[in-house]
Coordinates of N, CA and C in Angstrom, one line a residue:
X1420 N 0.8 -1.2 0.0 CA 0.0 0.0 0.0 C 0.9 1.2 0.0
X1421 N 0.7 2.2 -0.7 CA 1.0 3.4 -0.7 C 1.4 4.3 0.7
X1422 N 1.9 5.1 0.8 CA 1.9 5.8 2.1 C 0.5 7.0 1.8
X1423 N 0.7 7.5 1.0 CA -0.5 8.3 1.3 C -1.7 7.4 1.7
X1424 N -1.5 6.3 1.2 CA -2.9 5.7 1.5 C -2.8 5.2 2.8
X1425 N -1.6 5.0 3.7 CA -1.8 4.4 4.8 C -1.6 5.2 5.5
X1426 N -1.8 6.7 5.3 CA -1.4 8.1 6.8 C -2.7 8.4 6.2
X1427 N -3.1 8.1 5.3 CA -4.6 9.4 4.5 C -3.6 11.1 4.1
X1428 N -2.7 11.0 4.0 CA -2.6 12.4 3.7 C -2.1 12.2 1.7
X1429 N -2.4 13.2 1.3 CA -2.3 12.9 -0.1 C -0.6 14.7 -0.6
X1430 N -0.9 15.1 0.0 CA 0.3 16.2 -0.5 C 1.1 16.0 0.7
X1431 N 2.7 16.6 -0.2 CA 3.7 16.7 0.7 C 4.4 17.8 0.2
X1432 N 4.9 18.2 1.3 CA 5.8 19.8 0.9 C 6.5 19.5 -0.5
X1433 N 7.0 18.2 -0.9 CA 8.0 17.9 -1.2 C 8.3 16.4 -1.4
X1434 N 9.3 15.8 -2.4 CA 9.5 14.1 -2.2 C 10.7 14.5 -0.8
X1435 N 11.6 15.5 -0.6 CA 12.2 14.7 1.0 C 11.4 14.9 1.5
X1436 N 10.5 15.6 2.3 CA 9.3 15.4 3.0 C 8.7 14.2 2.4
X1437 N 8.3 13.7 2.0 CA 7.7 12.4 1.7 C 8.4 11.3 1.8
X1438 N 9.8 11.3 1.7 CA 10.8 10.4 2.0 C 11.2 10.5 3.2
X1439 N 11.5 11.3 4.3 CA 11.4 11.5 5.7 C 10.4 10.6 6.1
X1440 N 8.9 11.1 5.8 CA 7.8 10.4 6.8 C 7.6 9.0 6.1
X1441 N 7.9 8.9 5.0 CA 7.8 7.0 4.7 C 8.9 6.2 5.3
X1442 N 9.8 7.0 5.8 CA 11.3 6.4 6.1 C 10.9 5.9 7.9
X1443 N 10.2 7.1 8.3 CA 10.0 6.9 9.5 C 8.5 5.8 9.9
X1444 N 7.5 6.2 8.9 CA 6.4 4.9 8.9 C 7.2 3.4 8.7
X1445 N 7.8 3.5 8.4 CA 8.2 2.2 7.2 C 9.4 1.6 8.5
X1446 N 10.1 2.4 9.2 CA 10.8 1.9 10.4 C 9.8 1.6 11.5
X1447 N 8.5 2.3 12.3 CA 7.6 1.8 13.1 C 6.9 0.7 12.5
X1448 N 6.7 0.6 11.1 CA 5.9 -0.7 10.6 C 6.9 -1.8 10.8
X1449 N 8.1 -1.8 11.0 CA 9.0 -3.0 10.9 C 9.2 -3.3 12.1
X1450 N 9.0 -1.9 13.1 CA 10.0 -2.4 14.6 C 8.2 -3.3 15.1
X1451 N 7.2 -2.2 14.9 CA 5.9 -2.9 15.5 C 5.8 -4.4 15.2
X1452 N 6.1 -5.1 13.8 CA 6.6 -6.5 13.7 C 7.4 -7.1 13.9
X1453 N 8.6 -6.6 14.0 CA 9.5 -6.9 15.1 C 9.6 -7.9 16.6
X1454 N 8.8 -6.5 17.2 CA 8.1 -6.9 18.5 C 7.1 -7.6 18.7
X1455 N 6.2 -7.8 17.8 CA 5.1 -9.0 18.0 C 5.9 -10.2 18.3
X1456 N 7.2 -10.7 17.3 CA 7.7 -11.8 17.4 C 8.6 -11.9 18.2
X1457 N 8.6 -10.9 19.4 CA 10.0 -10.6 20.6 C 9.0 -11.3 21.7
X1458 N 7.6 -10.9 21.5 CA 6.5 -10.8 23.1 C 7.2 -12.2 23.4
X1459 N 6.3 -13.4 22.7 CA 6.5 -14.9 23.4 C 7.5 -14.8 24.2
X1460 N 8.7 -14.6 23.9 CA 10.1 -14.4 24.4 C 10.8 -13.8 25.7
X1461 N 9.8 -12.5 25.9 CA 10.0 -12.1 27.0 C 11.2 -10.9 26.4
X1462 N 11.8 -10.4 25.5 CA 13.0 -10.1 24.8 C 12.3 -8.3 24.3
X1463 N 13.6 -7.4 25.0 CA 13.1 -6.4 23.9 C 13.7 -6.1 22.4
X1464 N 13.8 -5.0 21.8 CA 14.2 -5.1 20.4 C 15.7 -4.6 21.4
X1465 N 15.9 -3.7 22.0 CA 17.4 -3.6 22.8 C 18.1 -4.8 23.0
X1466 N 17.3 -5.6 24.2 CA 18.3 -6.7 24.3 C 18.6 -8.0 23.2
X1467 N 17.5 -7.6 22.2 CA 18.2 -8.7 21.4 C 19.6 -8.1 20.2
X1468 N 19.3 -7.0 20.4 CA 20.5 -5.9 19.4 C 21.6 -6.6 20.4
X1469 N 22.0 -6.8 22.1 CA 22.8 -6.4 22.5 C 23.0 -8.1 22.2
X1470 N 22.6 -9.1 22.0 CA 22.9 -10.1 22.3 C 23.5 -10.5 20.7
X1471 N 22.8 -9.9 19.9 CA 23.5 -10.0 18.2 C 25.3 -9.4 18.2
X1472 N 25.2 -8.4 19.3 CA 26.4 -7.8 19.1 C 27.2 -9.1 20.0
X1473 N 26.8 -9.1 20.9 CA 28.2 -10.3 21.2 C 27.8 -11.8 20.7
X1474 N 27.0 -11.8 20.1 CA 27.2 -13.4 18.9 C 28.1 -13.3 18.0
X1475 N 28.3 -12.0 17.5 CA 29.1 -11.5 16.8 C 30.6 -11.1 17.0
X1476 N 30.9 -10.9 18.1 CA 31.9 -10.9 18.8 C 32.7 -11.9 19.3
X1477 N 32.0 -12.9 19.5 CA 32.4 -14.3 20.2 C 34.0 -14.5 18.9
X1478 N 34.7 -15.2 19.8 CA 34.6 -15.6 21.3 C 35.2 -14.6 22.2
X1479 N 35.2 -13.7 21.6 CA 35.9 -12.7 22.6 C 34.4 -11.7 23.5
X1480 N 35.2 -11.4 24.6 CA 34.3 -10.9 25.9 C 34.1 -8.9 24.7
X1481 N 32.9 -8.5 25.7 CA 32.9 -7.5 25.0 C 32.5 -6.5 26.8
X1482 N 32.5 -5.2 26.8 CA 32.6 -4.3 27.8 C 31.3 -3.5 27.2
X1483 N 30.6 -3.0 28.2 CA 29.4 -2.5 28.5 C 29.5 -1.2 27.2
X1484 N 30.7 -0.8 27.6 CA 31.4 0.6 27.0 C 31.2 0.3 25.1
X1485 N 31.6 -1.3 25.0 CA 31.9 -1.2 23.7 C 30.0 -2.0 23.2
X1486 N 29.5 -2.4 23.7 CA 27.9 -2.3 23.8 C 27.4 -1.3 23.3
X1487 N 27.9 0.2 23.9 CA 27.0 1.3 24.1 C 27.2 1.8 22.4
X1488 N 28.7 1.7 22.1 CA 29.2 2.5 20.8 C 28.4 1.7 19.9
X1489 N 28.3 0.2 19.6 CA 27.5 -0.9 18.4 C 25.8 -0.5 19.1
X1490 N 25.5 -0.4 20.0 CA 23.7 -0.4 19.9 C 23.5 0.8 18.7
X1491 N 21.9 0.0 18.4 CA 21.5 0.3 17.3 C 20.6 1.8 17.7
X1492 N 19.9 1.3 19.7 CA 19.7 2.6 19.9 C 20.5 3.0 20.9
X1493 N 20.6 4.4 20.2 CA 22.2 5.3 21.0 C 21.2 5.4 22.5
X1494 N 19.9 5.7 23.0 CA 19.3 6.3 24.0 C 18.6 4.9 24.6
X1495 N 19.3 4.0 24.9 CA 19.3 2.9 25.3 C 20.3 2.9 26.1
X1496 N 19.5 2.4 27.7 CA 20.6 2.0 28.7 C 21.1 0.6 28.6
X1497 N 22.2 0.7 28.1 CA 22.8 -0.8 27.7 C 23.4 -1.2 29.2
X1498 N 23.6 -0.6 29.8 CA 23.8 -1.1 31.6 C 22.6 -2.0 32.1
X1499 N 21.4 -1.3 31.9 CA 20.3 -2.3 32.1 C 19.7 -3.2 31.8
X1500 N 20.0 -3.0 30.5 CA 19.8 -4.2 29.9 C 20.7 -5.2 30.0
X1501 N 21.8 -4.9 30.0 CA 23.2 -6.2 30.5 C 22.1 -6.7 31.7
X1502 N 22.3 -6.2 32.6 CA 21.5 -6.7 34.1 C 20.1 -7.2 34.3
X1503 N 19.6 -7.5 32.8 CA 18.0 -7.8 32.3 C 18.7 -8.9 32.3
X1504 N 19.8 -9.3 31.2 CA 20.0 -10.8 30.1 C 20.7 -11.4 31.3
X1505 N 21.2 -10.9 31.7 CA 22.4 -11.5 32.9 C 21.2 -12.0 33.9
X1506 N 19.9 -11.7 34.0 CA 18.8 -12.1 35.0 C 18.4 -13.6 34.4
X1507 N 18.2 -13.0 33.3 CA 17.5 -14.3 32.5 C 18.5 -15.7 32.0
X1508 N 19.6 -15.5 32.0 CA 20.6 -16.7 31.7 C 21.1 -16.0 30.4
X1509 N 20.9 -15.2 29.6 CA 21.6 -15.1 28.3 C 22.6 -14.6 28.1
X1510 N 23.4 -13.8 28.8 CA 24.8 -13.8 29.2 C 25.2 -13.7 30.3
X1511 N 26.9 -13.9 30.4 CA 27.6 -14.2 31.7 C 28.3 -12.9 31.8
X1512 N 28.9 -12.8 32.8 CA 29.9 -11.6 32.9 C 31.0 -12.3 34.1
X1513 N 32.0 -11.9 33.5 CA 33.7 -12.2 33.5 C 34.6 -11.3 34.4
X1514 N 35.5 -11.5 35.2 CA 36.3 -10.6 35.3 C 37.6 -10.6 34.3
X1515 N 37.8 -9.5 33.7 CA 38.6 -8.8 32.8 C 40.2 -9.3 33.2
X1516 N 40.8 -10.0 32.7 CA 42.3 -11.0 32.8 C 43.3 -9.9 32.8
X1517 N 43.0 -8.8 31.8 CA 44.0 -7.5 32.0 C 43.9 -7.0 33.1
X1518 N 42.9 -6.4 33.5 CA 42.0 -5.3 34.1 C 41.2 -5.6 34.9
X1519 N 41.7 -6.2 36.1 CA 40.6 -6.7 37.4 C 39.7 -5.6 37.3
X1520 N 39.5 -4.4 37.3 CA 38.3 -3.5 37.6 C 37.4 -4.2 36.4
X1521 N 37.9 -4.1 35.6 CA 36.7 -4.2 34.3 C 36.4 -5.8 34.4
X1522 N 34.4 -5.3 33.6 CA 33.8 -6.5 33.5 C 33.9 -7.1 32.4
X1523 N 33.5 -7.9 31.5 CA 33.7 -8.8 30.8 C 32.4 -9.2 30.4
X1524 N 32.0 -9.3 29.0 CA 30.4 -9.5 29.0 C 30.1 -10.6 27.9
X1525 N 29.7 -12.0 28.1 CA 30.0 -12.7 26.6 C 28.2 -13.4 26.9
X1526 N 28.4 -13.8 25.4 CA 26.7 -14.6 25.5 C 26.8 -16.1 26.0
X1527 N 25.8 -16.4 26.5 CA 26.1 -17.8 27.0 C 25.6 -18.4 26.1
X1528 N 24.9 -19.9 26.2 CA 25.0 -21.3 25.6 C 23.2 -20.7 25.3
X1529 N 22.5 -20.4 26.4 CA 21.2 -20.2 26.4 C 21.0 -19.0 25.5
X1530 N 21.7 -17.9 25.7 CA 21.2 -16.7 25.0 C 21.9 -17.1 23.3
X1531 N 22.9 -18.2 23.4 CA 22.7 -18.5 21.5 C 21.8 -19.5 21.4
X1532 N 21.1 -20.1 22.0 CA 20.2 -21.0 21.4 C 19.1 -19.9 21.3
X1533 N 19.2 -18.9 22.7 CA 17.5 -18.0 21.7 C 17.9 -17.2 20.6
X1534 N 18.9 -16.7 20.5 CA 19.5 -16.3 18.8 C 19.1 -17.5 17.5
X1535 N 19.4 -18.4 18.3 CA 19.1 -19.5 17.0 C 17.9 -19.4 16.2
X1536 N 16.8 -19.5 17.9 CA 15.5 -19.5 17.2 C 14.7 -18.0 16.7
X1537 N 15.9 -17.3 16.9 CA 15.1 -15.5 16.3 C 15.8 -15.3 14.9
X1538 N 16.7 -16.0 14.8 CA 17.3 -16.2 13.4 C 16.0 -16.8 12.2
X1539 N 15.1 -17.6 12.3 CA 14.1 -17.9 11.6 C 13.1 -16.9 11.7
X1540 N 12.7 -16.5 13.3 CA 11.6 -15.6 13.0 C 12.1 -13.9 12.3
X1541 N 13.2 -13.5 12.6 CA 13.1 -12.5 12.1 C 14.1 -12.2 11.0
X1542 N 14.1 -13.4 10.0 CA 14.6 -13.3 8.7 C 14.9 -11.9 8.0
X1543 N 15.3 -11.2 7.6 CA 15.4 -9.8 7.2 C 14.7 -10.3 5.9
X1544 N 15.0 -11.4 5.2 CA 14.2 -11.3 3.5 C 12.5 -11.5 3.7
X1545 N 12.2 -12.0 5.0 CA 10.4 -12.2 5.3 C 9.8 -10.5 4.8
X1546 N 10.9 -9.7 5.6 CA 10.4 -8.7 6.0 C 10.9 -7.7 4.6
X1547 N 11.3 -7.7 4.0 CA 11.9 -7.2 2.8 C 11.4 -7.9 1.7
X1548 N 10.6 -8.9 1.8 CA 10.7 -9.9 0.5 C 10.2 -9.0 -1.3
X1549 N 9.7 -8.1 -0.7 CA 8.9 -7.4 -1.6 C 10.5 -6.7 -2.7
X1550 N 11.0 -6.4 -2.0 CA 12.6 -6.1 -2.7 C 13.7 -7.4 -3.2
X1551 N 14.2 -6.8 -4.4 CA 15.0 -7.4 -5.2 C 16.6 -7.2 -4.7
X1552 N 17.1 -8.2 -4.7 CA 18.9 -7.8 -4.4 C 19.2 -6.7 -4.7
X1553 N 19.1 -6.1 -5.8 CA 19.5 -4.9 -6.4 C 18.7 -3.9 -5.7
X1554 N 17.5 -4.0 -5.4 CA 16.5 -2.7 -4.9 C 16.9 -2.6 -3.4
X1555 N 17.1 -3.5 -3.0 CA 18.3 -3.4 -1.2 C 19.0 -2.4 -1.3
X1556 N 20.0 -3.2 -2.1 CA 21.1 -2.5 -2.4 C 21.4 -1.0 -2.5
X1557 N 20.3 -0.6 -3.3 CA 20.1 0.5 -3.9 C 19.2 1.3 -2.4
X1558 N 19.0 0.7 -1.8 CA 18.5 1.5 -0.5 C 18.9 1.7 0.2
X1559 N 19.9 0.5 1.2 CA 21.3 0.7 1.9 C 22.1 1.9 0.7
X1560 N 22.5 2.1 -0.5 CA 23.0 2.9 -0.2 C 22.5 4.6 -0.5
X1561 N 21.1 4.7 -0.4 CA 20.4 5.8 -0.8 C 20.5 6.1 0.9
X1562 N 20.2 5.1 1.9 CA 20.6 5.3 3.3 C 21.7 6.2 3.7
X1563 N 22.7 5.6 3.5 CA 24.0 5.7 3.7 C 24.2 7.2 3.6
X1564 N 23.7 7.2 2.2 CA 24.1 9.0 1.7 C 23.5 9.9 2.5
X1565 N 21.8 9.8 2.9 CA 21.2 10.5 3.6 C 22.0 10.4 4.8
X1566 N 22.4 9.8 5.6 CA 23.5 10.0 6.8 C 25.1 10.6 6.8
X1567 N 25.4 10.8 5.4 CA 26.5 11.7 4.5 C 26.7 12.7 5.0

């Protein structure tokens, strides 16, 4: 469906005005399905960002610090969230082998099996399917530029 058709508004100052507010509909339409498929889980769209970053990390430990710089949202307390997943079994925290002060943050065995199973539900091509390799492509980097 169209955006005009799904806000009801039919003019726009402008196509970047009209590319601003579809950019920003088109991000709530994805995170709102997103999170449908977080509820069962117990999981928010934060802590599963923070658990992607150290899947990604493995096998090395990662620091609250270097959490804060990779989350996807900057206005996210990634401290509390550590102390959510660390509740629930999905990561462990370490003391630091260099640096007794510093903590040490890695995913455990449990928080990659629930990665495992969010890897199917939230396939990026379910949610994109409507796009061609090339029409991605061409968006990541129409993206990119706008953050230029």
């Amino acid at each position: 469906m169209k955006l005009e058709e799904e806000i009801a508004q039919q003019k726009f100052a402008g196509e970047q005005q009209k590319a601003m507010i579809n950019l920003l509909f088109t991000y709530h339409w994805a995170v709102s399905k997103m999170k449908s498929d977080f509820k069962p889980y117990d999981i928010t769209m934060q802590q599963f960002n923070i658990l992607r970053i150290l899947r990604g990390q493995m096998p090395n430990p990662c620091t609250v610090n270097i959490l804060k710089e990779r989350m996807l949202d900057k206005m996210c307390d990634a401290s509390r969230m550590v102390d959510r997943l660390l509740q629930k079994g999905f990561i462990e925290r370490c003391v630091n082998k260099k640096d007794r002060r510093a903590v040490d943050i890695k995913i455990s065995s449990l928080g990659l099996d629930l990665l495992a199973q969010f890897d199917a539900i939230t396939d990026p091509n379910k949610l994109f399917s409507a796009l061609t390799d090339h029409e991605a492509k061409t968006l990541n980097q129409l993206l990119d530029k706008v953050r230029s």
